[in-house]
Amino acid sequence: MTDIAPPRVAIIGVWLESNRQAPVAYEQDFKDFYQLEGAAILERSREANPSIMGEAAAFVKTMDATGPWEPVPILLAGCHPHGPIDGALMDKYLAICRKGLAEAGPLDAVYVANHGAMIATDRDDPDGELIALAREIAGPKARVVVTLDLHGNISERMVEQCDLIVGYRTNPHVDYVERGEEAALALRLMLAGLADPKSAFIRLPLTPASVNLLTASGPYGEMIDYGTRRRAELAGDILNVSLFGGFVFSDSEKNGVAIVVTARRDVARAQMLAREIAELGWNNHARFRKKLTPLSDAVQLALKSNRPPVIYSDSGDNPGGGGTGRTTELLSALVWAGAENVLIGSFFDPPLAKMAHEAGVGARIRACFNSHAGLPCDAPFEVDAEVVGLHHGTIVGRLGYAQGRTMHLGPSAALRIGGVTAIVISDRMQTADPMFFEMFGLDIGKAATVVVKSRGHFRSGFIPWFPPQNVYEVDTEGLTSPVLERRQWQRIPRPSYPLDEDVSWTPPEW
Ligand SMILES: [Zn+2]
């Protein structure tokens, strides 16, 4: 007699990318994005335009679409990129998951929806802890499947304690849905007895800034393309190839470009391919470095007429990497220089947004950007401005990384300061979608210069106006400055390129 009971699959996840120098993430910070327990996880996942991470929603929808299953939703929490998670909060999340998994009864699988670059105030591998907890409670026979951001920093424990890790493959991230689908389909294969995954893991002494981890071109993209091609050539032997560029700003012992290859059954196949990819990456390690555009050059270019429109990344202050989202270095430089026809977004400044809403459209206000400056590189900027647009801030992303996702930016305003129009929002999010400007009726196609507080994801949202040759990564100060030598590193294993020049690596002897 065959057992026809639908598979019982628990769902847990704590999604956070931690920048060690950014403020600690507390429970309210998660609640501001999402903190869901029980049935609410399924409800939110099944929405047409979910506001939770796309891979978790896609996992649920794909399980729904591919046969019967009995979901056991326990905890799904997510926070915008921040500092370390408060250690006591992580303990609380682990306790919720422990209780939920223990009370669930026999489980066939656990799905873990994490980012992978989380650190806690009191320890460095909470992602590994959560995965190990899933394995411990669900038991050795249950399948544990994990989705992670390609900026995850991978520990040995994370790989050893699960059956499969599926990482994003595109940067800018436009493949959340595909990766959630892939995780669910791979789980179906395992549950049907068609795969018994074995993984190989290599970490390189390579810790590049995220500007060197684009996937459309460059050495990281070449590693991913190679893995994809070889996986196809090895027809059916390889279940997944995930290459983690890592998140250098976590500054942890887990940092380093990581290769995780999962074979359908034969670990030797996984090891062979992991080694090939690691060698390709290491042979190219000197290319994981990039020169940024100096601020003065960016200002000069903005003042030039008869040139194609350009977009500037305020690379030092990317809220998507834990940046404060309100440094004023580029804004003040462009205003003082008298630049014309500039759109600049988006300043995370709730008091300023509130002031604009109270004043109303057409009012002139004395705007103080970043009045609550807390960092040395983080100066306030006070200037006369006209309120030219107001919005409630709930939008649905329309292009690239945020396409189809509901975002709650809170009360938002457009302020005109001479030739510069600046966007102010009340939730700390990177400007990676045209809706950040379009919600005010602003036409990106008519701007001479657009400035965004985003490191790389804006590329997919602004590609209709700005091909790669018109994109400039400007060297600005802040918590996400790609100029790594300016920062004091505490925990990254040294030597590591490009923090150190003299670095060697030899492949593992398996
Ligand atoms: Zn990422």
Short mmCIF file of N, CA and C in Angstrom, two decimals, residues 31 84 140 155 174 177 217 244 282 334 355 374 377 384 452 492:
data_model
loop_
_atom_site.label_atom_id
_atom_site.label_comp_id
_atom_site.label_asym_id
_atom_site.label_seq_id
_atom_site.Cartn_x
_atom_site.Cartn_y
_atom_site.Cartn_z
N LYS A 31 8.74 44.23 11.95
CA LYS A 31 7.29 44.47 11.79
C LYS A 31 7.03 45.51 10.71
N PRO A 84 23.15 44.29 12.55
CA PRO A 84 22.95 42.95 13.10
C PRO A 84 21.56 42.85 13.73
N PRO A 140 16.46 13.65 10.48
CA PRO A 140 17.35 13.43 9.34
C PRO A 140 16.63 13.03 8.06
N SER A 155 28.06 29.65 5.64
CA SER A 155 28.85 28.87 6.59
C SER A 155 28.78 27.39 6.23
N VAL A 174 16.33 39.98 -10.20
CA VAL A 174 15.04 39.96 -10.90
C VAL A 174 14.51 38.52 -10.99
N VAL A 177 11.13 35.08 -8.15
CA VAL A 177 10.04 34.14 -8.41
C VAL A 177 10.59 32.83 -8.96
N SER A 217 27.60 41.16 -16.82
CA SER A 217 28.95 41.09 -17.36
C SER A 217 29.91 41.07 -16.20
N PHE A 244 27.55 32.49 -4.47
CA PHE A 244 27.29 33.61 -3.57
C PHE A 244 28.45 34.60 -3.61
N TRP A 282 38.79 32.19 -9.16
CA TRP A 282 40.06 32.59 -8.56
C TRP A 282 41.04 33.09 -9.62
N LEU A 334 25.27 69.10 -6.01
CA LEU A 334 24.56 69.44 -7.25
C LEU A 334 23.79 70.75 -7.10
N MET A 355 6.62 67.47 7.20
CA MET A 355 6.61 68.93 7.06
C MET A 355 6.04 69.33 5.70
N GLY A 374 23.42 61.26 12.22
CA GLY A 374 24.04 60.57 13.35
C GLY A 374 25.44 60.07 13.06
N CYS A 377 29.83 61.10 8.38
CA CYS A 377 29.73 61.41 6.96
C CYS A 377 28.35 61.93 6.60
N ASP A 384 16.04 76.32 1.01
CA ASP A 384 14.66 76.66 0.66
C ASP A 384 14.17 75.73 -0.45
N VAL A 452 20.23 58.19 -7.81
CA VAL A 452 19.47 57.24 -7.00
C VAL A 452 20.30 56.72 -5.83
N ILE A 492 36.52 39.57 8.97
CA ILE A 492 36.75 38.86 7.71
C ILE A 492 38.09 38.12 7.79
#
